[in-house]
Amino acid sequence: LAIGLMVSAVVTDHVPGVGWTTPQSRILSLVCVFLIGASFRLYAHHIRINWRWATVAGLVVVASLMTAGFSSVGRVGLAYLVLWAGVVLPKSCHKVGAKTDLSYSIYIYAWPTAMALTSLGVPDWGYVPFVLLTFAIVVPVAAVSFHLIEKPSLRWKDRGPSAGIDSIRDRFRHRRVAGVNPN
């Protein structure tokens, strides 16, 4: 399925007059990347993680970017490099995001911020300034949102119906031990 969608994405990206409109082909591209990651997870026991394959993947990414083949093979190489980096990075890097994870807040605020900047004509300044300005605005907003909204809300995640039946069972056990009738 991932290979079929990747071929479809290549056709829609590179063959004039064939395929879907641009927004649809972008969605198809994101679905391809997701399915590549899902395939890596599904076949994890068959994928070797070593520097040789990482070198090959890096060369594939660079070559595909230079030859406009990223939508076909470059995505697979990039996915492997991300997987490889996650495995070989030192343990100190594994602590990143352990206490403060801004990813969800960035996810929430990036699109509206980018759209607001687009309406102000910031993309006319160029792609790099547009991305950097979006990032410079989103990260502080995401940090404030995390500390004022998300982090306090996370304290409640193990309470109530969303905590599951074990939480409810433990609450009633605690009342019986304390001599309180749960009824």
mmCIF file of C-alpha atoms in Angstrom:
data_model
loop_
_atom_site.group_PDB
_atom_site.id
_atom_site.type_symbol
_atom_site.label_atom_id
_atom_site.label_comp_id
_atom_site.label_asym_id
_atom_site.label_seq_id
_atom_site.Cartn_x
_atom_site.Cartn_y
_atom_site.Cartn_z
ATOM 1 C CA LEU A 1 0.000 0.000 0.000
ATOM 2 C CA ALA A 2 2.816 2.419 0.913
ATOM 3 C CA ILE A 3 4.619 1.686 -2.359
ATOM 4 C CA GLY A 4 1.432 2.134 -4.379
ATOM 5 C CA LEU A 5 0.682 5.460 -2.713
ATOM 6 C CA MET A 6 4.274 6.576 -3.214
ATOM 7 C CA VAL A 7 4.034 5.820 -6.936
ATOM 8 C CA SER A 8 0.757 7.760 -7.060
ATOM 9 C CA ALA A 9 2.410 10.704 -5.307
ATOM 10 C CA VAL A 10 5.293 10.667 -7.779
ATOM 11 C CA VAL A 11 2.904 10.621 -10.716
ATOM 12 C CA THR A 12 0.815 13.473 -9.304
ATOM 13 C CA ASP A 13 3.949 15.502 -8.540
ATOM 14 C CA HIS A 14 5.910 14.997 -11.760
ATOM 15 C CA VAL A 15 3.590 14.207 -14.669
ATOM 16 C CA PRO A 16 1.799 17.308 -15.986
ATOM 17 C CA GLY A 17 -1.925 16.945 -16.484
ATOM 18 C CA VAL A 18 -2.102 13.693 -14.533
ATOM 19 C CA GLY A 19 -3.282 13.181 -11.002
ATOM 20 C CA TRP A 20 -4.987 15.301 -8.419
ATOM 21 C CA THR A 21 -4.836 18.932 -7.535
ATOM 22 C CA THR A 22 -1.881 20.166 -5.502
ATOM 23 C CA PRO A 23 -3.512 20.064 -2.022
ATOM 24 C CA GLN A 24 -4.661 16.487 -2.617
ATOM 25 C CA SER A 25 -1.225 15.374 -3.769
ATOM 26 C CA ARG A 26 0.293 16.960 -0.635
ATOM 27 C CA ILE A 27 -2.110 14.971 1.542
ATOM 28 C CA LEU A 28 -1.158 11.864 -0.411
ATOM 29 C CA SER A 29 2.513 12.665 0.236
ATOM 30 C CA LEU A 30 1.901 12.899 3.991
ATOM 31 C CA VAL A 31 -0.024 9.624 3.931
ATOM 32 C CA CYS A 32 2.979 8.032 2.189
ATOM 33 C CA VAL A 33 5.354 9.230 4.895
ATOM 34 C CA PHE A 34 3.001 7.948 7.595
ATOM 35 C CA LEU A 35 2.732 4.548 5.904
ATOM 36 C CA ILE A 36 6.515 4.323 5.530
ATOM 37 C CA GLY A 37 6.845 4.870 9.284
ATOM 38 C CA ALA A 38 4.074 2.365 9.974
ATOM 39 C CA SER A 39 5.811 -0.167 7.716
ATOM 40 C CA PHE A 40 9.085 0.374 9.571
ATOM 41 C CA ARG A 41 7.258 -0.318 12.827
ATOM 42 C CA LEU A 42 5.506 -3.380 11.434
ATOM 43 C CA TYR A 43 8.731 -4.887 10.089
ATOM 44 C CA ALA A 44 11.053 -3.555 12.817
ATOM 45 C CA HIS A 45 12.478 -6.982 13.531
ATOM 46 C CA HIS A 46 13.704 -7.183 9.901
ATOM 47 C CA ILE A 47 15.260 -3.712 9.654
ATOM 48 C CA ARG A 48 18.937 -3.439 10.504
ATOM 49 C CA ILE A 49 19.988 -0.224 12.172
ATOM 50 C CA ASN A 50 23.652 0.496 11.490
ATOM 51 C CA TRP A 51 25.886 3.247 10.173
ATOM 52 C CA ARG A 52 26.298 1.589 6.739
ATOM 53 C CA TRP A 53 22.579 1.713 5.989
ATOM 54 C CA ALA A 54 22.409 5.212 7.469
ATOM 55 C CA THR A 55 25.156 6.282 5.054
ATOM 56 C CA VAL A 56 23.252 4.750 2.134
ATOM 57 C CA ALA A 57 20.039 6.436 3.309
ATOM 58 C CA GLY A 58 21.819 9.772 3.611
ATOM 59 C CA LEU A 59 23.222 9.444 0.097
ATOM 60 C CA VAL A 60 19.767 8.521 -1.210
ATOM 61 C CA VAL A 61 18.241 11.597 0.449
ATOM 62 C CA VAL A 62 20.929 13.926 -0.929
ATOM 63 C CA ALA A 63 20.780 12.407 -4.423
ATOM 64 C CA SER A 64 16.980 12.486 -4.465
ATOM 65 C CA LEU A 65 16.942 16.137 -3.439
ATOM 66 C CA MET A 66 19.390 16.981 -6.224
ATOM 67 C CA THR A 67 17.436 15.038 -8.860
ATOM 68 C CA ALA A 68 13.835 15.789 -7.803
ATOM 69 C CA GLY A 69 13.349 12.165 -6.758
ATOM 70 C CA PHE A 70 12.639 12.865 -3.112
ATOM 71 C CA SER A 71 8.949 12.025 -3.472
ATOM 72 C CA SER A 72 9.837 8.524 -4.664
ATOM 73 C CA VAL A 73 12.879 7.232 -2.735
ATOM 74 C CA GLY A 74 14.033 10.163 -0.654
ATOM 75 C CA ARG A 75 11.190 9.798 1.815
ATOM 76 C CA VAL A 76 12.197 6.230 2.614
ATOM 77 C CA GLY A 77 15.806 7.304 3.155
ATOM 78 C CA LEU A 78 14.766 10.167 5.398
ATOM 79 C CA ALA A 79 12.484 7.889 7.429
ATOM 80 C CA TYR A 80 15.388 5.473 7.939
ATOM 81 C CA LEU A 81 17.682 8.323 9.012
ATOM 82 C CA VAL A 82 15.144 9.498 11.604
ATOM 83 C CA LEU A 83 14.794 5.935 12.912
ATOM 84 C CA TRP A 84 18.585 5.486 12.967
ATOM 85 C CA ALA A 85 19.109 8.779 14.807
ATOM 86 C CA GLY A 86 16.540 7.768 17.408
ATOM 87 C CA VAL A 87 18.477 4.580 18.076
ATOM 88 C CA VAL A 88 22.062 5.868 18.036
ATOM 89 C CA LEU A 89 21.707 9.235 19.755
ATOM 90 C CA PRO A 90 23.216 9.275 23.260
ATOM 91 C CA LYS A 91 20.994 8.659 26.287
ATOM 92 C CA SER A 92 21.194 12.335 27.226
ATOM 93 C CA CYS A 93 19.167 13.149 24.089
ATOM 94 C CA HIS A 94 16.404 10.790 25.209
ATOM 95 C CA LYS A 95 15.536 13.226 28.003
ATOM 96 C CA VAL A 96 14.492 15.920 25.530
ATOM 97 C CA GLY A 97 10.777 16.457 25.979
ATOM 98 C CA ALA A 98 10.525 14.197 29.023
ATOM 99 C CA LYS A 99 9.240 16.968 31.294
ATOM 100 C CA THR A 100 8.203 19.675 28.843
ATOM 101 C CA ASP A 101 6.818 18.372 25.572
ATOM 102 C CA LEU A 102 5.820 21.274 23.354
ATOM 103 C CA SER A 103 4.971 19.097 20.348
ATOM 104 C CA TYR A 104 1.202 19.171 20.828
ATOM 105 C CA SER A 105 1.145 22.911 21.511
ATOM 106 C CA ILE A 106 3.306 23.540 18.450
ATOM 107 C CA TYR A 107 0.947 21.336 16.450
ATOM 108 C CA ILE A 108 -2.031 23.389 17.641
ATOM 109 C CA TYR A 109 -0.548 26.864 17.045
ATOM 110 C CA ALA A 110 1.678 26.409 13.965
ATOM 111 C CA TRP A 111 -1.037 26.347 11.319
ATOM 112 C CA PRO A 112 -3.033 29.375 12.510
ATOM 113 C CA THR A 113 0.193 31.326 12.984
ATOM 114 C CA ALA A 114 1.431 30.422 9.498
ATOM 115 C CA MET A 115 -1.942 31.381 8.017
ATOM 116 C CA ALA A 116 -1.928 34.732 9.844
ATOM 117 C CA LEU A 117 1.587 35.439 8.578
ATOM 118 C CA THR A 118 0.499 34.404 5.082
ATOM 119 C CA SER A 119 -2.365 36.886 5.186
ATOM 120 C CA LEU A 120 0.190 39.559 6.094
ATOM 121 C CA GLY A 121 2.317 38.690 3.053
ATOM 122 C CA VAL A 122 5.276 37.227 4.962
ATOM 123 C CA PRO A 123 5.798 34.376 2.433
ATOM 124 C CA ASP A 124 6.798 37.051 -0.081
ATOM 125 C CA TRP A 125 9.962 37.538 1.996
ATOM 126 C CA GLY A 126 11.033 33.995 1.060
ATOM 127 C CA TYR A 127 10.553 30.502 2.427
ATOM 128 C CA VAL A 128 13.328 30.549 5.048
ATOM 129 C CA PRO A 129 12.311 33.876 6.659
ATOM 130 C CA PHE A 130 8.675 32.712 6.651
ATOM 131 C CA VAL A 131 9.511 29.433 8.420
ATOM 132 C CA LEU A 132 11.893 31.103 10.884
ATOM 133 C CA LEU A 133 9.372 33.808 11.803
ATOM 134 C CA THR A 134 6.611 31.225 12.201
ATOM 135 C CA PHE A 135 8.898 29.186 14.444
ATOM 136 C CA ALA A 136 9.955 32.252 16.434
ATOM 137 C CA ILE A 137 6.317 33.082 17.165
ATOM 138 C CA VAL A 138 4.979 29.553 17.691
ATOM 139 C CA VAL A 139 7.578 28.214 20.150
ATOM 140 C CA PRO A 140 7.058 30.884 22.855
ATOM 141 C CA VAL A 141 3.285 30.697 22.426
ATOM 142 C CA ALA A 142 3.476 26.893 22.674
ATOM 143 C CA ALA A 143 5.620 27.117 25.818
ATOM 144 C CA VAL A 144 3.148 29.459 27.516
ATOM 145 C CA SER A 145 0.253 27.242 26.445
ATOM 146 C CA PHE A 146 2.008 24.136 27.726
ATOM 147 C CA HIS A 147 2.713 25.605 31.144
ATOM 148 C CA LEU A 148 -0.633 27.352 31.632
ATOM 149 C CA ILE A 149 -3.026 24.874 30.017
ATOM 150 C CA GLU A 150 -1.563 21.509 29.036
ATOM 151 C CA LYS A 151 0.647 20.763 32.048
ATOM 152 C CA PRO A 152 -2.081 21.565 34.636
ATOM 153 C CA SER A 153 -4.549 19.504 32.584
ATOM 154 C CA LEU A 154 -2.183 16.531 32.537
ATOM 155 C CA ARG A 155 -2.521 16.270 36.320
ATOM 156 C CA TRP A 156 -6.090 15.114 35.712
ATOM 157 C CA LYS A 157 -5.309 12.457 33.117
ATOM 158 C CA ASP A 158 -5.293 9.558 35.588
ATOM 159 C CA ARG A 159 -8.584 10.532 37.245
ATOM 160 C CA GLY A 160 -12.181 10.020 36.286
ATOM 161 C CA PRO A 161 -13.680 7.831 33.570
ATOM 162 C CA SER A 162 -10.735 8.263 31.214
ATOM 163 C CA ALA A 163 -8.425 6.550 33.709
ATOM 164 C CA GLY A 164 -10.210 3.271 33.065
ATOM 165 C CA ILE A 165 -11.793 0.606 35.189
ATOM 166 C CA ASP A 166 -8.630 0.049 37.261
ATOM 167 C CA SER A 167 -8.851 3.583 38.650
ATOM 168 C CA ILE A 168 -12.485 3.079 39.663
ATOM 169 C CA ARG A 169 -11.742 -0.352 41.169
ATOM 170 C CA ASP A 170 -8.800 1.082 43.154
ATOM 171 C CA ARG A 171 -10.960 3.898 44.479
ATOM 172 C CA PHE A 172 -13.540 1.430 45.818
ATOM 173 C CA ARG A 173 -10.827 -0.837 47.289
ATOM 174 C CA HIS A 174 -9.358 2.160 49.092
ATOM 175 C CA ARG A 175 -12.773 2.978 50.607
ATOM 176 C CA ARG A 176 -13.275 -0.632 51.809
ATOM 177 C CA VAL A 177 -9.851 -0.700 53.434
ATOM 178 C CA ALA A 178 -10.592 2.581 55.176
ATOM 179 C CA GLY A 179 -13.852 1.102 56.507
ATOM 180 C CA VAL A 180 -16.121 3.178 54.270
ATOM 181 C CA ASN A 181 -18.992 1.441 52.502
ATOM 182 C CA PRO A 182 -18.738 2.277 48.743
ATOM 183 C CA ASN A 183 -22.520 2.069 48.309
#
